Coordinates of C-alpha atoms and ligand atoms in Angstrom, one line a residue:
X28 CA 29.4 -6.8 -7.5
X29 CA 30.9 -10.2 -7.0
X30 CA 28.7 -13.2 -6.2
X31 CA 29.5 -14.1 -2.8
X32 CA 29.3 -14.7 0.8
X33 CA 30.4 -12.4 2.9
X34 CA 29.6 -13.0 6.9
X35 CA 28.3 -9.7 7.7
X36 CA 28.8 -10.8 11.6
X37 CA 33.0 -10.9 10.7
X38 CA 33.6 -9.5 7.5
X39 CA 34.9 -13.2 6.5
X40 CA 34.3 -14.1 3.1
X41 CA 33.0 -17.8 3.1
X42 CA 32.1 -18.5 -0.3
X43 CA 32.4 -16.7 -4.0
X44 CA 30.9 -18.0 -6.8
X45 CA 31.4 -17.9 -10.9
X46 CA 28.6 -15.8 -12.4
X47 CA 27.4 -18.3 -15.4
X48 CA 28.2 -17.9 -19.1
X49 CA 26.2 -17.0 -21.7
X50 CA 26.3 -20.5 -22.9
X51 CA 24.7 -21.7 -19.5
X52 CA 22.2 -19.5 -19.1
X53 CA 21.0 -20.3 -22.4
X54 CA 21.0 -24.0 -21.6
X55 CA 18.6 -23.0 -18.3
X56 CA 16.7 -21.2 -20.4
X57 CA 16.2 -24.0 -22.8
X58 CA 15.6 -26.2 -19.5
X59 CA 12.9 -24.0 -18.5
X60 CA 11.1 -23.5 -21.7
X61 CA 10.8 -27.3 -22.1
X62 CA 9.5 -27.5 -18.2
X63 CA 6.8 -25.0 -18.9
X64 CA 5.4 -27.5 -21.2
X65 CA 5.7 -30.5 -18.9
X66 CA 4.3 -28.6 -15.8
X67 CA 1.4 -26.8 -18.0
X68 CA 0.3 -30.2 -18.5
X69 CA 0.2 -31.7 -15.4
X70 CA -3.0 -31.1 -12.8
X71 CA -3.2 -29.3 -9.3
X72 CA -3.1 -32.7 -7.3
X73 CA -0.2 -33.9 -8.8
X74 CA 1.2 -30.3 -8.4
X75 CA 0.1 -30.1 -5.0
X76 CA 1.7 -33.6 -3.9
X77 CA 5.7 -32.1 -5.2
X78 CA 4.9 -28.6 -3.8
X79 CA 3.4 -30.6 -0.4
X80 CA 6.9 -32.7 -0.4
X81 CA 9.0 -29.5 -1.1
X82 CA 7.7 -28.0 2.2
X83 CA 8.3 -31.6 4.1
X84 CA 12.2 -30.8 2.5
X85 CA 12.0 -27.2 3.7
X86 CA 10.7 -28.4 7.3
X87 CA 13.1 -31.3 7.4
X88 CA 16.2 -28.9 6.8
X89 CA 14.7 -26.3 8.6
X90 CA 18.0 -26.0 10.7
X91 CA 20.7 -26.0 8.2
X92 CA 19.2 -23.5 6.5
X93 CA 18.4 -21.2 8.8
X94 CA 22.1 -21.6 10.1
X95 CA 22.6 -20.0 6.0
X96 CA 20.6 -17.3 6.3
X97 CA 22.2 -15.7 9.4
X98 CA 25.5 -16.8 8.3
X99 CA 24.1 -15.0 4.5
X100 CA 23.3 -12.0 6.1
X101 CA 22.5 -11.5 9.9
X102 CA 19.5 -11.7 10.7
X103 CA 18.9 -14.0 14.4
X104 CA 18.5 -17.0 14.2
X105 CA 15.3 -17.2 16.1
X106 CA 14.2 -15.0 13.6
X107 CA 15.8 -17.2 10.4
X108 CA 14.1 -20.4 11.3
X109 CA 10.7 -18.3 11.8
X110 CA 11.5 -17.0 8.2
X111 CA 12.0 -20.9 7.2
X112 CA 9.0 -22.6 8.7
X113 CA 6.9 -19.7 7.5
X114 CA 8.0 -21.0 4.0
X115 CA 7.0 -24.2 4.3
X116 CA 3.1 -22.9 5.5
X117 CA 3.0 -20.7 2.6
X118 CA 4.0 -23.3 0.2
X119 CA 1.2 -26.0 1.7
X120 CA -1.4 -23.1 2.0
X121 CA -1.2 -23.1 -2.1
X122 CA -0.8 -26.5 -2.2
X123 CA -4.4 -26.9 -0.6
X124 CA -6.1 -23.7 -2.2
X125 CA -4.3 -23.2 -5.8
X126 CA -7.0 -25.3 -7.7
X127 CA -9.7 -23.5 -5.7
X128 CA -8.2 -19.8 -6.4
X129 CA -7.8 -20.6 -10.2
X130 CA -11.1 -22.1 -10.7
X131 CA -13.4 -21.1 -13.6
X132 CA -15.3 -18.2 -13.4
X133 CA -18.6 -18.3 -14.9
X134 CA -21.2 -15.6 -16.2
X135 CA -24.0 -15.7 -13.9
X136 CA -26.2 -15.0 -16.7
X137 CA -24.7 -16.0 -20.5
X138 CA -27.6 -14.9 -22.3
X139 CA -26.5 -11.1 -21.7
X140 CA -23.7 -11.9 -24.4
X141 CA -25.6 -13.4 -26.7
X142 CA -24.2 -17.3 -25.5
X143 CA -24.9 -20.7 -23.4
X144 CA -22.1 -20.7 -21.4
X145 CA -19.4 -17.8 -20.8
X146 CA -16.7 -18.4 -18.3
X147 CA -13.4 -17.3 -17.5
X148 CA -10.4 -19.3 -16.9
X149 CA -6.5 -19.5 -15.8
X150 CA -3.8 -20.2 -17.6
X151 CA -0.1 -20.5 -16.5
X152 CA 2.1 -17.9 -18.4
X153 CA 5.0 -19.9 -18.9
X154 CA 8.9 -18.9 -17.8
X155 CA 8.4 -16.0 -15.2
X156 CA 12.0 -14.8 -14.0
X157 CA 12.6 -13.4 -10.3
X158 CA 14.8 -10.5 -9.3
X159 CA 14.7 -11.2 -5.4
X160 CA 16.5 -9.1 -2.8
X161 CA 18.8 -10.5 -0.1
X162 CA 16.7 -9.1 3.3
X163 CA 14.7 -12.4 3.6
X164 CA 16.7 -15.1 1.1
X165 CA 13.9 -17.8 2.0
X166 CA 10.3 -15.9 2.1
X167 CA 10.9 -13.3 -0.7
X168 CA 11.3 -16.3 -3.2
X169 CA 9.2 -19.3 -1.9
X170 CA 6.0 -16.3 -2.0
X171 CA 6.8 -15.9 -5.6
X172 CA 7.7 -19.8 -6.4
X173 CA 4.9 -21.2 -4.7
X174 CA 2.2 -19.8 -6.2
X175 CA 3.7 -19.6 -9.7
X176 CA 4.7 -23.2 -9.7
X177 CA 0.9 -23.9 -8.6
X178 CA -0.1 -22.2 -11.1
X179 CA 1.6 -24.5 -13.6
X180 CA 4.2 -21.7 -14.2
X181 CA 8.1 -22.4 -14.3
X182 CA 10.5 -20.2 -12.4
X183 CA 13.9 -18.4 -12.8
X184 CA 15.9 -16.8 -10.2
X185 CA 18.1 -14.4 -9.8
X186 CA 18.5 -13.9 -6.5
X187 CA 20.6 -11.1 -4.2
X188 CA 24.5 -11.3 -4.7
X189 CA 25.3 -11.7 -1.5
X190 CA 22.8 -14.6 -1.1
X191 CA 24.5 -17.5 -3.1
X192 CA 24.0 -20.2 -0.9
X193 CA 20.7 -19.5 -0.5
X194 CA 20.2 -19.2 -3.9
X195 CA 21.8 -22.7 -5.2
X196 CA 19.4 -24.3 -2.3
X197 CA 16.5 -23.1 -3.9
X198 CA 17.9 -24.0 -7.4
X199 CA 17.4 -27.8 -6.3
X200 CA 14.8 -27.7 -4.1
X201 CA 11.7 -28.2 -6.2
X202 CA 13.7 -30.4 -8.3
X203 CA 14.5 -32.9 -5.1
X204 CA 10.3 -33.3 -4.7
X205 CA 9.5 -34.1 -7.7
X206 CA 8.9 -31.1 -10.2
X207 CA 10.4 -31.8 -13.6
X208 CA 13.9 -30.6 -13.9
X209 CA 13.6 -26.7 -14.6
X210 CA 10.8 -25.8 -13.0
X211 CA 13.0 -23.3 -11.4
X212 CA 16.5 -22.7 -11.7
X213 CA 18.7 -20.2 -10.0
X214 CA 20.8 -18.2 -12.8
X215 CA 23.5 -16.5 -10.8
X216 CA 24.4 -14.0 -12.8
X217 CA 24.5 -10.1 -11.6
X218 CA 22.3 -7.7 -12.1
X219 CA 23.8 -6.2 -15.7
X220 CA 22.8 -9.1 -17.3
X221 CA 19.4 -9.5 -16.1
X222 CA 18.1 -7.0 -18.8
X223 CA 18.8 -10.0 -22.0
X224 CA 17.4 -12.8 -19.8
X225 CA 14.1 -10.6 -19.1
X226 CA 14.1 -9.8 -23.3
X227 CA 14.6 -13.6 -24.2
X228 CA 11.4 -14.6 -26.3
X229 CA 11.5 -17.6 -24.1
X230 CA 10.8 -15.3 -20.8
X231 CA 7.2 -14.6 -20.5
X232 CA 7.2 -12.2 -17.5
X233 CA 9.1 -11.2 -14.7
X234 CA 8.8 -10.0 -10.9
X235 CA 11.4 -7.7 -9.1
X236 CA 11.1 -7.5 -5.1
X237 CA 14.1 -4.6 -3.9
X238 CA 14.7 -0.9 -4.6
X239 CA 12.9 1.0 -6.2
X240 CA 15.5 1.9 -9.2
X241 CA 16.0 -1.7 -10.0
X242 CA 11.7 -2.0 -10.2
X243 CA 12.2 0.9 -12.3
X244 CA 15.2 -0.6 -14.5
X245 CA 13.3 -3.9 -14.7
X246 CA 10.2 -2.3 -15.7
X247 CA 11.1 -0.3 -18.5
X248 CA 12.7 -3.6 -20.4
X249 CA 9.7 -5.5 -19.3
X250 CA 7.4 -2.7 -20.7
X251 CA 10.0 -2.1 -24.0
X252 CA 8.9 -5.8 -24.3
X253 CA 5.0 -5.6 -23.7
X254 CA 6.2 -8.4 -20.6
X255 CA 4.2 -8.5 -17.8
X256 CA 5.7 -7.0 -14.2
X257 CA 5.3 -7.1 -11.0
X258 CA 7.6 -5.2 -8.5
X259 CA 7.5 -5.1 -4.7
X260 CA 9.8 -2.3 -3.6
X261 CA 10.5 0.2 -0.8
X262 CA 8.6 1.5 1.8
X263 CA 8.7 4.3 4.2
X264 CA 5.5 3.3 6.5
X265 CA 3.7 5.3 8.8
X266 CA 2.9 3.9 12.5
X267 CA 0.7 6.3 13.8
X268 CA -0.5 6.5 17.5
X269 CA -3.4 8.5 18.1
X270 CA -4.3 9.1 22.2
X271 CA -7.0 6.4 22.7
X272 CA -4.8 4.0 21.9
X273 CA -3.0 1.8 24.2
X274 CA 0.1 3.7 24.0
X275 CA 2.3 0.7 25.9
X276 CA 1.4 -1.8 24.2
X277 CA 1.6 0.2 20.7
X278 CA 5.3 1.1 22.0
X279 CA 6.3 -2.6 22.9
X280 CA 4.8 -3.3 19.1
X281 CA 7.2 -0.2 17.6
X282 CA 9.8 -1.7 18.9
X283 CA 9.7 -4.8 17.1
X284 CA 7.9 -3.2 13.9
X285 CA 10.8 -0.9 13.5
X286 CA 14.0 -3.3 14.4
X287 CA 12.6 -7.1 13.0
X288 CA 15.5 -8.7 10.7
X289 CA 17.6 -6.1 11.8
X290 CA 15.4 -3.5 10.8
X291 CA 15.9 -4.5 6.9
X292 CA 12.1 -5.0 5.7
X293 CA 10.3 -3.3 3.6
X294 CA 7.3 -3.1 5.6
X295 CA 9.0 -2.5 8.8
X296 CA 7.1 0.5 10.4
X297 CA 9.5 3.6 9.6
X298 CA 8.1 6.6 10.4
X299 CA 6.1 6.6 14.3
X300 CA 3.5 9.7 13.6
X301 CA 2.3 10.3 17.6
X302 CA -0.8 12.3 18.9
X303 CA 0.9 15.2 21.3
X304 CA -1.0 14.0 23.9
X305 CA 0.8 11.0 24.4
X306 CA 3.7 11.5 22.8
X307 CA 6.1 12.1 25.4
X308 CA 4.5 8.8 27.3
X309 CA 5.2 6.6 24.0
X310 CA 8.5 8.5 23.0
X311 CA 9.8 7.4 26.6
X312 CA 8.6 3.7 26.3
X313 CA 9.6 3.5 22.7
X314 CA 13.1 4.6 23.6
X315 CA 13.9 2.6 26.6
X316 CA 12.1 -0.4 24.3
X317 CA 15.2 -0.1 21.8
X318 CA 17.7 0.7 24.4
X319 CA 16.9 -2.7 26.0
X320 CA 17.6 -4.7 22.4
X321 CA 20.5 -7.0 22.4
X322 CA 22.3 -6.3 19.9
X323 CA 25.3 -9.2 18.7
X324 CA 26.4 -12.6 17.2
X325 CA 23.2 -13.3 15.2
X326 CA 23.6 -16.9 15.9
X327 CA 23.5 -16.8 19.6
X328 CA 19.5 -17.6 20.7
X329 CA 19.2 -14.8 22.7
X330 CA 20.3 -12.1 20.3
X331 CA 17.8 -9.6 18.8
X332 CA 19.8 -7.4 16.6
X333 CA 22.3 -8.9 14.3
X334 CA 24.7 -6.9 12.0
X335 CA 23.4 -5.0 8.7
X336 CA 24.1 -7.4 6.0
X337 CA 26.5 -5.2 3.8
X338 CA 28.9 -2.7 4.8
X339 CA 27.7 0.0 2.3
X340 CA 23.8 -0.8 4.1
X341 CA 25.9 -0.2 7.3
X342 CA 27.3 2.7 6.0
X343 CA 24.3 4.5 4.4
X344 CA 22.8 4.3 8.0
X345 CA 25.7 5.9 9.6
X346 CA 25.1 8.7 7.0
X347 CA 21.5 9.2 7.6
X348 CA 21.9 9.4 11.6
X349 CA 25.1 11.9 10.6
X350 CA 22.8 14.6 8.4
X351 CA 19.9 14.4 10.3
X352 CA 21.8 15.1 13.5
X353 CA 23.9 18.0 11.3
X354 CA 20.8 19.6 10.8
X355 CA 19.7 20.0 14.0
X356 CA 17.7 16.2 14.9
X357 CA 17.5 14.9 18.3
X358 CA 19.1 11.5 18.5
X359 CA 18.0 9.4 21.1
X360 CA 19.8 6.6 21.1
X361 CA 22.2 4.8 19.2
X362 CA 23.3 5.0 15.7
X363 CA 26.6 4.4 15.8
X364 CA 29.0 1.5 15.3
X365 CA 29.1 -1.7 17.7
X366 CA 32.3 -3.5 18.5
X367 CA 35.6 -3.4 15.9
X368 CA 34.5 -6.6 13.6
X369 CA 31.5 -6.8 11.1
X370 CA 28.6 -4.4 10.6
X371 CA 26.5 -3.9 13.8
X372 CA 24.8 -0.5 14.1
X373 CA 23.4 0.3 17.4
X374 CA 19.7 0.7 17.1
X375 CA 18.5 4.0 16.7
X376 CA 15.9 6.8 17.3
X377 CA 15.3 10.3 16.4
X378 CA 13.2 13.0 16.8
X379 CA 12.8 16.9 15.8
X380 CA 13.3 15.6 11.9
X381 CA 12.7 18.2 9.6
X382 CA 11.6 17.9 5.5
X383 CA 15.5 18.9 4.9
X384 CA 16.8 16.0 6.4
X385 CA 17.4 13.1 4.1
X386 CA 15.7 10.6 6.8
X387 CA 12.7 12.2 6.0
X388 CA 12.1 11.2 2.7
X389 CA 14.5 8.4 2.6
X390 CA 14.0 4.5 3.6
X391 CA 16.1 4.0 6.1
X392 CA 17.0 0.7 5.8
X393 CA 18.3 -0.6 9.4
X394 CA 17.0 -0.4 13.4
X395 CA 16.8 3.8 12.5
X396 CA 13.5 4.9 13.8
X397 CA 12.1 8.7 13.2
X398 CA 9.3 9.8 15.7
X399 CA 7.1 12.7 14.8
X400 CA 4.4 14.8 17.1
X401 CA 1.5 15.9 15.7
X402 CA -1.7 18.1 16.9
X403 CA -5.1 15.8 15.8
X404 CA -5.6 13.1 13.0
X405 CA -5.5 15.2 10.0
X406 CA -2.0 16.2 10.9
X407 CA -1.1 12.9 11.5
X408 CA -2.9 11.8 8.1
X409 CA -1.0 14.4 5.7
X410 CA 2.7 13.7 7.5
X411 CA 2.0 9.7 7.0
X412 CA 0.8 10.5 3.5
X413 CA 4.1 12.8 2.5
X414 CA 6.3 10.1 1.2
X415 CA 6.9 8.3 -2.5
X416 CA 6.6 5.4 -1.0
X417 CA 3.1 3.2 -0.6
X418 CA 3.3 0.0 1.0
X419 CA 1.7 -0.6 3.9
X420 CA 0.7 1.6 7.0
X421 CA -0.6 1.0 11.2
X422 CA -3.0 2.9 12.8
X423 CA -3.2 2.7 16.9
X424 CA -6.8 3.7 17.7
X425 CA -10.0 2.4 19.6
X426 CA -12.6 5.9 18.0
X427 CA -14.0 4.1 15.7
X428 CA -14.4 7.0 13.3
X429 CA -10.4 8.0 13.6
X430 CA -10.5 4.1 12.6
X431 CA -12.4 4.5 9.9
X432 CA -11.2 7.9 8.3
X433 CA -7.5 5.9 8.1
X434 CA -8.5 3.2 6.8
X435 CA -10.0 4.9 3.6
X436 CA -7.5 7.8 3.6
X437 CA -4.3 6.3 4.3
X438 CA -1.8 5.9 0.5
X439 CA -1.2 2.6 1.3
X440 CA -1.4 -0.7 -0.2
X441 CA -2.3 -2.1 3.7
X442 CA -3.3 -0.7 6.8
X443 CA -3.1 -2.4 10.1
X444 CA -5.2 -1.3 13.2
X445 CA -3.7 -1.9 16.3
X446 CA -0.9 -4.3 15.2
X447 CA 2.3 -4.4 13.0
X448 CA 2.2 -5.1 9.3
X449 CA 2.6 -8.4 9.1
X450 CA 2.4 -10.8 5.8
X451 CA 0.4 -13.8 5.5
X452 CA -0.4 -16.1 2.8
X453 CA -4.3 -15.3 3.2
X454 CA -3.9 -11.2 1.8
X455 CA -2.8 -10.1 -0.8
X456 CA 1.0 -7.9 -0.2
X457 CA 1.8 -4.9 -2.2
X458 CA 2.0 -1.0 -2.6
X459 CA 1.4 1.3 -4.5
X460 CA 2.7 4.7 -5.5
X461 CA 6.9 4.1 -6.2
X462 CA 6.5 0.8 -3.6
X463 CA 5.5 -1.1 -6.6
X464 CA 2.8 -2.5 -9.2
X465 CA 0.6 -5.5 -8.5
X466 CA 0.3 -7.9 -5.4
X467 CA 1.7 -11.0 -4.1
X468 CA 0.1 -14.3 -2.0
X469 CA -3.3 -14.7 -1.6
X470 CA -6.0 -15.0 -5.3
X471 CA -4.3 -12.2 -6.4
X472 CA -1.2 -13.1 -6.2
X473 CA -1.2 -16.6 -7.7
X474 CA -3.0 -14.9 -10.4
X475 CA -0.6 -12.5 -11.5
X476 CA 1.0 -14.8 -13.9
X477 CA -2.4 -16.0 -15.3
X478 CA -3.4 -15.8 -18.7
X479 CA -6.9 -14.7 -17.5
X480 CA -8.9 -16.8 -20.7
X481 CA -12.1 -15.7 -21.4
X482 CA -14.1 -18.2 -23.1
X483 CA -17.5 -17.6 -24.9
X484 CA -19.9 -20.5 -26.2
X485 CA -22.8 -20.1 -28.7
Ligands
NAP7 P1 18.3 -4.1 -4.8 O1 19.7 -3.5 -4.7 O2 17.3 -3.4 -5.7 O3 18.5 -5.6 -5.2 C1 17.3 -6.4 -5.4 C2 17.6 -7.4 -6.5 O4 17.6 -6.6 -7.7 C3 19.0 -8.1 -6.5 O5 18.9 -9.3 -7.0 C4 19.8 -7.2 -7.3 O6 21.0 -7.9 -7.9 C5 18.9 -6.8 -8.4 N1 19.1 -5.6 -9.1 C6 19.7 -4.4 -8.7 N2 19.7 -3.5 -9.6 C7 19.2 -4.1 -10.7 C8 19.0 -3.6 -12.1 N3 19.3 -2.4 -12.4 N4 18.4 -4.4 -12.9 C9 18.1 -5.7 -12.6 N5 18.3 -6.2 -11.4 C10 18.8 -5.4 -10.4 O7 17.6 -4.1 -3.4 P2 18.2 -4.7 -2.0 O8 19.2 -3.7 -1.5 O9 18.7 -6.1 -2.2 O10 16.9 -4.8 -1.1 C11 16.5 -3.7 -0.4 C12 15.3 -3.0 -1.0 O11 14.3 -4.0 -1.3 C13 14.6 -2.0 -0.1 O12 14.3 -0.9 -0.8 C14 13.4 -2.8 0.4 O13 12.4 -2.0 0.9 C15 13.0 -3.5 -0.8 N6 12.2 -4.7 -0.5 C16 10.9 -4.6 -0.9 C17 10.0 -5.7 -0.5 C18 8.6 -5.7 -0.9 O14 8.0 -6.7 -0.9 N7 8.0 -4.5 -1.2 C19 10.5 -6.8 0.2 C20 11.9 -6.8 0.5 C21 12.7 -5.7 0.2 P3 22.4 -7.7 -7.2 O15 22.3 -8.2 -5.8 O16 23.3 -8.5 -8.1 O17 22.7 -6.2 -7.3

């Protein structure tokens, strides 16, 4: 896969880029092992003043870069500087609370191991490399770089091929505020050779956000090297509407739940599980919702739909809407091409899905939305629990004990009542099942890629 940018508004390609040599990887790998000493040694403050200065840079170029991402890959541009600013909060939300996270933890009560003082305490790791997708260039590296360069860690990144630009911004970035050089450095280099950076004595650990058979390719070297992972990776989540809801606003929420950055997230809802009794009420809101999306040239304001960012994304959409329709679903609307240039894909919605369809088990990754009707909540339960995936789940209730049996019987690493999955730097993000191992943001996040120390004192 060459290293480029494509404009997946035009099919223009704007920029391709030399993959480094095996020489030059080893010389950003030397950079970063001698980083990790510098930054191990400095303190949170000082820390917290580059990381504080980093997101004044983000802020300050908010509007180039944005203007990158939807060139990179599509999304609006509303939506790109959204993605941007929300960088620079994360980054100053663990610039205030990184010291505080990673404090000492003490033993209430020493004397129960024998000692005067037991405590546990946080250690950076050292070089912890990134495998980052393309869907948000910005957010799904910053909520790894922040915390881990808090933490004291140093970070590595190879980011999406089709993200270069994005990429070689964020390979100065931390630089420009004041971080020693190699604190992080982009490697662009394709996904083959990722497997000898992560075995490299001087790589300490490693965290893959994308599909679930990188995660699994990534995992099995990290684990063949007793490396810590973590890996953030598909999702197929439920969105289940249950009758005392309010079905109109749960609809308008669908909407944007299913088709946000052009429907590419991993927590976009995917599957809309809906109570019989108002199913036909929701089905018909939830359709004329997406009908009404503009879909066009991401970097007009008023556009809401964008192109898919690669043609074979574009394509595997295409194919999805083609066998479920073959085997006998309903479609809608949409799912099929849009104008004669780029690779715009008309948001879609299906019903009557069956298990043999491939749309039923697979992520659709795009504005495809599946509705199913269901009888009572246990239904609804079983059908949102019948996927691989794990990530994150929303429940549209106000019976407190519907609320309260999906909350603890949902397979999911979040569950939102009455609201889209959303992340934030506050909670913790992450699945479970094949949607990943380990969590992002939040304490548990920055403390991933922790030595957790425990220290004992006679
Ligand atoms: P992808 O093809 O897995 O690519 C993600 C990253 O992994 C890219 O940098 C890619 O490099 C690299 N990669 C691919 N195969 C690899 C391998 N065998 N070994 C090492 N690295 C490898 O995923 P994508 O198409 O970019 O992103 C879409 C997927 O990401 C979806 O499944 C989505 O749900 C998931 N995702 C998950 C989260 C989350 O937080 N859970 C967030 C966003 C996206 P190349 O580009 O060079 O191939």
């Amino acid at each position: 896969m060459p290293i480029a940018t494509v404009n997946p508004a035009t099919g223009e390609l704007i920029e391709e880029f030399a993959s480094l040599t095996k020489e030059q990887v080893n010389q950003r790998l030397t950079r970063a092992e001698a980083a990790a000493a510098m930054l191990r040694a400095t303190d949170f403050d000082t820390r917290a003043r580059w990381m504080r200065a980093a997101a004044d840079l983000v802020e300050a170029e908010a509007a180039h870069t944005a203007r990158r991402l939807t060139i990179e890959m599509g999304k609006p541009i509303a939506q790109a500087r959204g993605e941007v600013l929300k960088c620079a909060h994360a980054m100053r939300f663990y610039a205030d609370n990184a010291e505080s996270l990673l404090a000492d933890q003490p033993l209430a009560d020493p004397s129960t191991v024998g000692a005067s003082a037991a405590y546990t305490s946080y250690e950076p790791l050292g070089v912890v490399l990134a495998v980052m997708p393309w869907n948000y260039p910005m957010w799904q590296v910053i909520r790894f770089a922040a915390p881990a360069l808090m933490a004291g860690n140093v970070g590595l990144l190879k980011h999406a091929s089709n993200v270069p630009q994005s990429a070689m911004y964020l390979d100065t970035l931390f630089e420009r505020a004041g971080f020693p050089v190699g604190s992080f450095q982009t490697l662009l280099i394709g996904a083959a050779d990722v497997e000898a950076v992560l075995r490299d004595r001087r790589v300490a650990a490693a965290t893959l956000t994308g599909s679930e058979p990188a995660g699994r390719s990534v995992a099995a070297v990290a684990g063949s090297e007793v490396k810590k992972v973590v890996l953030e990776l598909g999702g197929s989540d439920p969105f289940i509407v249950l009758p005392s809801a309010d079905v109109g606003a749960a609809a308008r929420t669908a909407v944007t739940a299913r088709t946000i950055n052009n429907g590419q997230s991993c927590i976009a809802a995917k599957r809309f599980i809906v109570h019989t009794e108002v199913y036909d009420e929701f089905v018909e809101a939830f359709v004329a919702g997406t009908k009404a999306l503009t879909v066009g040239d991401p970097l007009d304001e008023e556009t809401e739909i964008g192109p898919i960012a690669t043609e074979s994304g574009w394509r595997e959409l295409v194919d999805l809407v083609g066998d479920a329709v073959a085997k006998g679903a309903l479609l809608r609307c949409g799912g099929s091409a849009v104008g004669t240039e780029g690779w715009f894909f008309e948001p879609a919605v299906l019903e009557e899905v069956t298990t043999e369809m491939r749309v039923y088990r697979e992520e659709a990754f795009g504005p495809l939305a599946v509705v199913h009707r269901v009888d009572d909540v246990e239904q609804a339960l079983k059908l949102a629990n019948d996927t691989t995936f794990g990530l994150s789940s929303s429940v549209w209730t106000t019976d407190p004990d519907e609320e309260r049996f999906l909350i603890s019987r949902l397979a999911a690493g979040a569950v939102f009542v009455n609201g889209m999955t959303v992340s934030y730097p506050q909670l913790p993000f992450g699945g479970i099942k094949d949607s990943g191992i380990g969590r992002e943001l939040a304490a548990e996040g920055i403390r991933e890629f922790c030595n957790l120390k425990t220290v004992w004192k006679s």
